[in-house]
Amino acid sequence: MTQTIRKVVFPVAGLGTRFLPATKAVPKEMLPVVDRPLIQWAVEEAAAAGCEEFIFVTSPHKGAILEHFSPAPAYQQVLEARGKHDELALLQAGLPENAKITEVFQDAPLGLGHAIWCAREAVGDEPFAVILPDDMVLHSTGCLSQMVKQYDQVGGNLVAIEAVPNDQTQRYGVLDPGPENGALVGVNGLVEKPAPADAPSNLAIIGRYILDPKVMADLGAFNKGAGGEIQITDSLANLIGEVALHGFKFEGARYDCGNRVGFLAANLAFALSQSGAGGQSDLGENLRSVLRDIMDS
Ligand code: UTP
């Protein structure tokens, strides 16, 4: 019997250098895809998967992230006075009622593993989810919901994976795969950012994890891995004998919004998917027509 996944960690303390100058004053996670920031898409995905406590690992110069999820009384009053009820609902920023928000700081960007370790006290002794907001998955129920269902069957550590082009393995944590069972892949080992010639497969970990709290002790050893950073993949690999690790081939299209092409592609794909979806039902159609004009000119 596995425990319910109630807590989700958002590591959002990175520098976002690939988006300079946009990320000089605005955190990368606040860049909008269609009409809401990346971090709000991530929060909505976690809420849809049943999470109730939202833990942000942030840094002091990224205050805009928490501000986005705080009440905005002055704005609210103006909208109320003008009878703008739809807009008032949008101020809620995707958080479920009674959501608990926790903020912890990562003093220096020492790597994703270190960012997750910074959340250890807020996580406590229970399994938890991790979402990297700059990886977006377009799917009706979201990627994390799919993972929670699988986690209920296998427990342990679970990472979302996808097959990437062979010449891109050096961007990811890569699986040394074991036996496959449907969408689940056993894991014999992991290599962080291998050159294509050294990669044990092309199955790469993307920004969704369900983790056993035992990872925190291993991360706390502060072992530096690829790029001199503290890597979550190294801790997952170290724990394989103790905590089973599975890769999960999720459904849906993934967009790496950490780079410009991926970010632009996500904007197009998410906007085009809104065709006939009510509310902004003509957004997709209008965009299609604009794109045709641009391509033809
Ligand atoms: P990235 O590897 O995309 O790094 O982090 P980055 O700093 O955000 O961006 P670039 O490479 O400089 O352009 C993936 C996620 O992990 C978080 C980031 O905020 C992002 O959400 N992260 C990364 C941390 O919170 N702390 C770190 O030390 C590193």
Short mmCIF file of C-alpha atoms and ligand atoms in Angstrom, two decimals:
data_model
loop_
_atom_site.label_atom_id
_atom_site.label_comp_id
_atom_site.label_asym_id
_atom_site.label_seq_id
_atom_site.Cartn_x
_atom_site.Cartn_y
_atom_site.Cartn_z
CA MET A 1 0.00 0.00 0.00
CA THR A 2 1.60 3.29 -1.09
CA GLN A 3 1.14 6.64 0.64
CA THR A 4 -0.87 9.42 -0.99
CA ILE A 5 1.20 12.07 -2.76
CA ARG A 6 0.15 15.26 -0.96
CA LYS A 7 3.22 17.42 -1.39
CA VAL A 8 4.90 18.78 -4.48
CA VAL A 9 8.24 20.57 -4.72
CA PHE A 10 8.92 23.18 -7.40
CA PRO A 11 12.67 23.88 -7.70
CA VAL A 12 12.63 27.41 -9.07
CA ALA A 13 15.91 28.88 -7.83
CA GLY A 14 17.91 28.48 -11.07
CA LEU A 15 19.47 31.43 -12.91
CA GLY A 16 17.65 31.04 -16.23
CA THR A 17 20.70 32.23 -18.17
CA ARG A 18 19.42 30.87 -21.49
CA PHE A 19 16.64 33.45 -21.40
CA LEU A 20 18.70 36.54 -20.68
CA PRO A 21 17.93 39.41 -20.92
CA ALA A 22 14.26 38.47 -20.23
CA THR A 23 15.28 36.78 -16.97
CA LYS A 24 17.26 39.69 -15.55
CA ALA A 25 14.32 41.01 -13.49
CA VAL A 26 11.62 38.42 -14.29
CA PRO A 27 12.17 34.81 -13.14
CA LYS A 28 12.15 32.26 -15.99
CA GLU A 29 9.25 30.48 -14.29
CA MET A 30 7.17 33.67 -14.65
CA LEU A 31 7.45 33.74 -18.45
CA PRO A 32 3.95 33.19 -19.84
CA VAL A 33 2.80 30.34 -22.03
CA VAL A 34 -0.39 31.65 -23.66
CA ASP A 35 -1.99 33.46 -20.71
CA ARG A 36 -0.33 32.18 -17.54
CA PRO A 37 3.22 31.82 -16.25
CA LEU A 38 5.06 28.51 -16.47
CA ILE A 39 4.84 28.12 -12.69
CA GLN A 40 1.04 28.38 -12.77
CA TRP A 41 0.78 25.61 -15.36
CA ALA A 42 2.93 23.50 -13.04
CA VAL A 43 0.78 24.29 -9.99
CA GLU A 44 -2.40 23.43 -11.92
CA GLU A 45 -0.89 20.10 -13.01
CA ALA A 46 0.01 19.28 -9.39
CA ALA A 47 -3.45 20.27 -8.13
CA ALA A 48 -5.05 18.05 -10.80
CA ALA A 49 -2.91 15.17 -9.48
CA GLY A 50 -4.29 15.71 -5.94
CA CYS A 51 -1.44 17.67 -4.35
CA GLU A 52 -2.38 19.96 -1.45
CA GLU A 53 0.92 21.38 -0.28
CA PHE A 54 3.00 23.39 -2.74
CA ILE A 55 6.64 23.84 -1.76
CA PHE A 56 8.62 26.43 -3.70
CA VAL A 57 12.41 26.26 -3.55
CA THR A 58 13.28 29.75 -4.56
CA SER A 59 15.90 32.46 -4.15
CA PRO A 60 15.59 35.96 -2.70
CA HIS A 61 15.65 37.77 -6.05
CA LYS A 62 12.73 35.69 -7.39
CA GLY A 63 9.99 37.17 -5.19
CA ALA A 64 7.61 37.51 -8.14
CA ILE A 65 6.89 33.76 -8.02
CA LEU A 66 5.35 33.76 -4.54
CA GLU A 67 3.72 37.13 -5.21
CA HIS A 68 1.85 35.49 -8.08
CA PHE A 69 0.23 33.09 -5.61
CA SER A 70 -0.54 35.70 -2.93
CA PRO A 71 -3.82 37.58 -2.55
CA ALA A 72 -4.02 40.87 -4.51
CA PRO A 73 -6.61 42.84 -2.47
CA ALA A 74 -6.30 46.16 -4.35
CA TYR A 75 -6.69 44.48 -7.75
CA GLN A 76 -9.54 42.37 -6.36
CA GLN A 77 -11.43 45.45 -5.10
CA VAL A 78 -11.25 47.16 -8.48
CA LEU A 79 -12.53 44.08 -10.29
CA GLU A 80 -15.32 43.60 -7.72
CA ALA A 81 -16.39 47.23 -8.08
CA ARG A 82 -16.54 46.78 -11.85
CA GLY A 83 -18.45 43.49 -11.62
CA LYS A 84 -15.70 41.59 -13.47
CA HIS A 85 -16.44 38.11 -12.07
CA ASP A 86 -14.60 36.01 -14.66
CA GLU A 87 -11.45 38.08 -14.18
CA LEU A 88 -11.79 37.76 -10.38
CA ALA A 89 -11.72 33.98 -10.69
CA LEU A 90 -8.46 34.26 -12.67
CA LEU A 91 -6.77 36.05 -9.75
CA GLN A 92 -6.90 32.74 -7.84
CA ALA A 93 -3.91 31.65 -10.02
CA GLY A 94 -4.83 27.98 -10.25
CA LEU A 95 -4.48 27.15 -6.56
CA PRO A 96 -7.07 24.85 -5.00
CA GLU A 97 -8.95 26.17 -1.98
CA ASN A 98 -7.11 25.45 1.30
CA ALA A 99 -3.85 24.91 -0.56
CA LYS A 100 -0.83 25.21 1.70
CA ILE A 101 2.08 27.17 0.30
CA THR A 102 5.59 26.83 1.70
CA GLU A 103 8.64 28.78 0.60
CA VAL A 104 12.20 27.66 1.21
CA PHE A 105 15.36 29.30 -0.07
CA GLN A 106 18.28 27.83 -1.94
CA ASP A 107 21.13 30.20 -1.12
CA ALA A 108 23.21 29.32 -4.18
CA PRO A 109 22.24 27.44 -7.36
CA LEU A 110 24.30 24.31 -6.61
CA GLY A 111 22.15 22.02 -8.77
CA LEU A 112 18.71 20.42 -8.96
CA GLY A 113 19.59 17.80 -6.33
CA HIS A 114 20.64 20.51 -3.91
CA ALA A 115 17.42 22.46 -4.60
CA ILE A 116 15.34 19.38 -3.74
CA TRP A 117 17.40 18.80 -0.58
CA CYS A 118 16.57 22.36 0.53
CA ALA A 119 12.92 21.23 0.80
CA ARG A 120 13.72 18.35 3.20
CA GLU A 121 12.08 19.84 6.29
CA ALA A 122 8.93 20.86 4.42
CA VAL A 123 8.71 17.39 2.83
CA GLY A 124 9.28 15.44 6.06
CA ASP A 125 9.02 11.66 6.01
CA GLU A 126 6.59 11.08 3.15
CA PRO A 127 6.84 10.49 -0.60
CA PHE A 128 6.54 13.66 -2.67
CA ALA A 129 6.34 14.89 -6.24
CA VAL A 130 8.77 17.22 -8.01
CA ILE A 131 7.81 19.30 -11.05
CA LEU A 132 10.27 21.36 -13.05
CA PRO A 133 8.03 24.11 -14.43
CA ASP A 134 10.15 24.58 -17.53
CA ASP A 135 9.23 21.11 -18.79
CA MET A 136 5.63 21.26 -20.00
CA VAL A 137 3.51 18.28 -21.00
CA LEU A 138 0.40 18.83 -23.10
CA HIS A 139 -2.09 16.18 -22.02
CA SER A 140 -5.75 16.29 -20.94
CA THR A 141 -5.15 15.06 -17.37
CA GLY A 142 -1.51 16.14 -17.06
CA CYS A 143 1.69 14.13 -16.64
CA LEU A 144 1.75 14.03 -12.82
CA SER A 145 -1.76 12.51 -12.60
CA GLN A 146 -0.59 9.68 -14.85
CA MET A 147 2.44 9.17 -12.63
CA VAL A 148 0.42 9.11 -9.41
CA LYS A 149 -1.67 6.25 -10.86
CA GLN A 150 1.47 4.28 -11.72
CA TYR A 151 3.04 5.09 -8.34
CA ASP A 152 0.05 3.53 -6.60
CA GLN A 153 1.03 0.24 -8.30
CA VAL A 154 4.82 0.26 -7.86
CA GLY A 155 5.82 2.79 -5.17
CA GLY A 156 9.54 3.57 -4.78
CA ASN A 157 11.11 6.24 -6.95
CA LEU A 158 9.40 7.02 -10.23
CA VAL A 159 10.72 9.28 -13.01
CA ALA A 160 8.95 10.41 -16.19
CA ILE A 161 10.97 9.42 -19.25
CA GLU A 162 10.91 9.83 -22.99
CA ALA A 163 13.03 8.67 -25.90
CA VAL A 164 15.13 11.61 -27.10
CA PRO A 165 17.19 11.92 -30.31
CA ASN A 166 20.51 10.09 -29.83
CA ASP A 167 22.51 13.29 -30.27
CA GLN A 168 20.77 14.97 -27.31
CA THR A 169 21.61 12.56 -24.46
CA GLN A 170 24.16 15.02 -22.99
CA ARG A 171 21.28 17.28 -21.92
CA TYR A 172 19.58 14.69 -19.68
CA GLY A 173 19.82 12.03 -17.02
CA VAL A 174 19.73 8.80 -19.05
CA LEU A 175 18.50 5.32 -18.08
CA ASP A 176 20.39 2.06 -18.21
CA PRO A 177 17.07 0.26 -18.74
CA GLY A 178 15.94 -3.03 -17.27
CA PRO A 179 12.79 -5.03 -18.07
CA GLU A 180 9.75 -3.23 -19.49
CA ASN A 181 6.19 -3.77 -18.31
CA GLY A 182 3.73 -1.68 -20.30
CA ALA A 183 4.58 1.98 -19.75
CA LEU A 184 6.98 1.14 -16.89
CA VAL A 185 10.69 0.54 -17.43
CA GLY A 186 12.91 -1.00 -14.74
CA VAL A 187 16.16 0.86 -14.14
CA ASN A 188 19.56 -0.78 -13.60
CA GLY A 189 21.44 2.50 -13.42
CA LEU A 190 21.49 6.15 -14.48
CA VAL A 191 24.06 8.36 -16.15
CA GLU A 192 23.79 12.15 -15.94
CA LYS A 193 24.44 14.04 -19.18
CA PRO A 194 26.34 11.29 -21.07
CA ALA A 195 27.88 12.01 -24.46
CA PRO A 196 25.91 10.08 -27.12
CA ALA A 197 28.72 7.51 -27.45
CA ASP A 198 28.60 6.77 -23.69
CA ALA A 199 24.82 6.80 -23.24
CA PRO A 200 23.36 3.44 -22.10
CA SER A 201 20.10 4.24 -23.98
CA ASN A 202 18.20 7.22 -25.35
CA LEU A 203 15.60 7.09 -22.54
CA ALA A 204 15.89 10.45 -20.80
CA ILE A 205 14.42 11.73 -17.54
CA ILE A 206 12.22 14.80 -17.93
CA GLY A 207 11.06 17.20 -15.23
CA ARG A 208 8.61 15.03 -13.29
CA TYR A 209 9.50 12.83 -10.33
CA ILE A 210 7.80 11.01 -7.46
CA LEU A 211 10.41 10.46 -4.79
CA ASP A 212 10.86 8.46 -1.62
CA PRO A 213 11.99 10.71 1.28
CA LYS A 214 15.15 8.53 1.59
CA VAL A 215 16.64 10.56 -1.29
CA MET A 216 17.09 13.48 1.08
CA ALA A 217 19.77 11.73 3.16
CA ASP A 218 21.72 10.80 0.04
CA LEU A 219 21.44 14.33 -1.38
CA GLY A 220 22.68 15.63 1.99
CA ALA A 221 26.08 14.03 1.30
CA PHE A 222 26.51 16.90 -1.22
CA ASN A 223 28.37 14.77 -3.75
CA LYS A 224 29.05 16.78 -6.88
CA GLY A 225 28.24 15.14 -10.18
CA ALA A 226 28.09 16.21 -13.83
CA GLY A 227 28.90 19.91 -14.31
CA GLY A 228 30.08 20.17 -10.68
CA GLU A 229 26.40 20.24 -9.57
CA ILE A 230 24.57 18.12 -6.98
CA GLN A 231 22.43 15.90 -9.20
CA ILE A 232 19.19 14.14 -8.25
CA THR A 233 19.95 11.37 -10.76
CA ASP A 234 23.11 10.42 -8.84
CA SER A 235 21.10 9.96 -5.62
CA LEU A 236 18.41 7.94 -7.40
CA ALA A 237 21.14 5.69 -8.84
CA ASN A 238 22.82 5.31 -5.42
CA LEU A 239 19.51 4.18 -3.88
CA ILE A 240 18.54 1.56 -6.49
CA GLY A 241 19.37 -1.41 -4.18
CA GLU A 242 17.27 0.11 -1.38
CA VAL A 243 14.43 1.91 -3.18
CA ALA A 244 13.17 0.49 -6.50
CA LEU A 245 13.39 2.93 -9.40
CA HIS A 246 11.12 2.89 -12.45
CA GLY A 247 10.93 5.04 -15.55
CA PHE A 248 7.45 5.88 -16.79
CA LYS A 249 6.67 6.52 -20.45
CA PHE A 250 3.98 9.18 -20.05
CA GLU A 251 1.39 10.18 -22.63
CA GLY A 252 1.35 13.67 -24.14
CA ALA A 253 3.77 15.97 -25.92
CA ARG A 254 6.62 17.46 -23.90
CA TYR A 255 8.10 20.90 -24.51
CA ASP A 256 11.43 21.96 -23.00
CA CYS A 257 10.67 25.57 -22.16
CA GLY A 258 14.21 26.04 -20.81
CA ASN A 259 15.32 26.85 -24.36
CA ARG A 260 13.87 29.34 -26.82
CA VAL A 261 12.61 26.96 -29.50
CA GLY A 262 10.93 24.71 -26.93
CA PHE A 263 9.34 27.70 -25.22
CA LEU A 264 7.98 29.10 -28.49
CA ALA A 265 6.77 25.62 -29.51
CA ALA A 266 4.92 25.27 -26.18
CA ASN A 267 3.18 28.59 -26.73
CA LEU A 268 2.03 27.51 -30.16
CA ALA A 269 0.99 24.00 -29.13
CA PHE A 270 -0.90 25.09 -26.00
CA ALA A 271 -2.65 27.92 -27.86
CA LEU A 272 -3.56 25.73 -30.84
CA SER A 273 -4.93 23.09 -28.46
CA GLN A 274 -7.50 25.62 -27.22
CA SER A 275 -9.52 25.41 -30.44
CA GLY A 276 -13.17 24.94 -29.62
CA ALA A 277 -12.37 24.54 -25.91
CA GLY A 278 -14.80 27.22 -24.69
CA GLY A 279 -13.74 30.50 -23.09
CA GLN A 280 -11.01 31.34 -25.55
CA SER A 281 -12.48 28.96 -28.13
CA ASP A 282 -11.37 31.03 -31.10
CA LEU A 283 -7.76 31.41 -29.92
CA GLY A 284 -6.53 28.31 -31.74
CA GLU A 285 -8.36 29.17 -34.95
CA ASN A 286 -7.18 32.79 -34.94
CA LEU A 287 -3.61 31.71 -34.32
CA ARG A 288 -3.76 29.15 -37.14
CA SER A 289 -4.82 31.86 -39.55
CA VAL A 290 -2.09 34.27 -38.33
CA LEU A 291 0.53 31.52 -38.68
CA ARG A 292 -0.59 30.77 -42.23
CA ASP A 293 -0.24 34.47 -43.10
CA ILE A 294 3.24 34.65 -41.58
CA MET A 295 4.42 31.49 -43.35
CA ASP A 296 3.05 32.74 -46.69
CA SER A 297 4.58 36.21 -46.48
P1 UTP B 1 17.88 24.42 -15.48
O1 UTP B 1 18.84 23.31 -15.67
O2 UTP B 1 16.98 24.75 -16.62
O3 UTP B 1 18.71 25.70 -15.04
O4 UTP B 1 17.02 24.09 -14.19
P2 UTP B 1 18.29 27.22 -14.96
O5 UTP B 1 19.25 27.91 -14.06
O6 UTP B 1 16.83 27.37 -14.59
O7 UTP B 1 18.40 27.78 -16.46
P3 UTP B 1 19.69 28.04 -17.39
O8 UTP B 1 20.25 26.69 -17.73
O9 UTP B 1 20.67 28.92 -16.64
O10 UTP B 1 19.12 28.74 -18.57
C1 UTP B 1 15.87 23.28 -14.21
C2 UTP B 1 14.99 23.66 -13.04
O11 UTP B 1 15.68 23.46 -11.81
C3 UTP B 1 15.75 24.66 -11.06
C4 UTP B 1 15.52 25.78 -12.08
O12 UTP B 1 14.95 26.93 -11.45
C5 UTP B 1 14.57 25.12 -13.06
O13 UTP B 1 13.20 25.21 -12.62
N1 UTP B 1 17.06 24.74 -10.38
C6 UTP B 1 18.20 24.43 -11.04
C7 UTP B 1 17.11 25.14 -9.06
O14 UTP B 1 16.07 25.44 -8.42
N2 UTP B 1 18.32 25.21 -8.45
C8 UTP B 1 19.47 24.90 -9.09
O15 UTP B 1 20.56 24.98 -8.46
C9 UTP B 1 19.41 24.50 -10.42
#
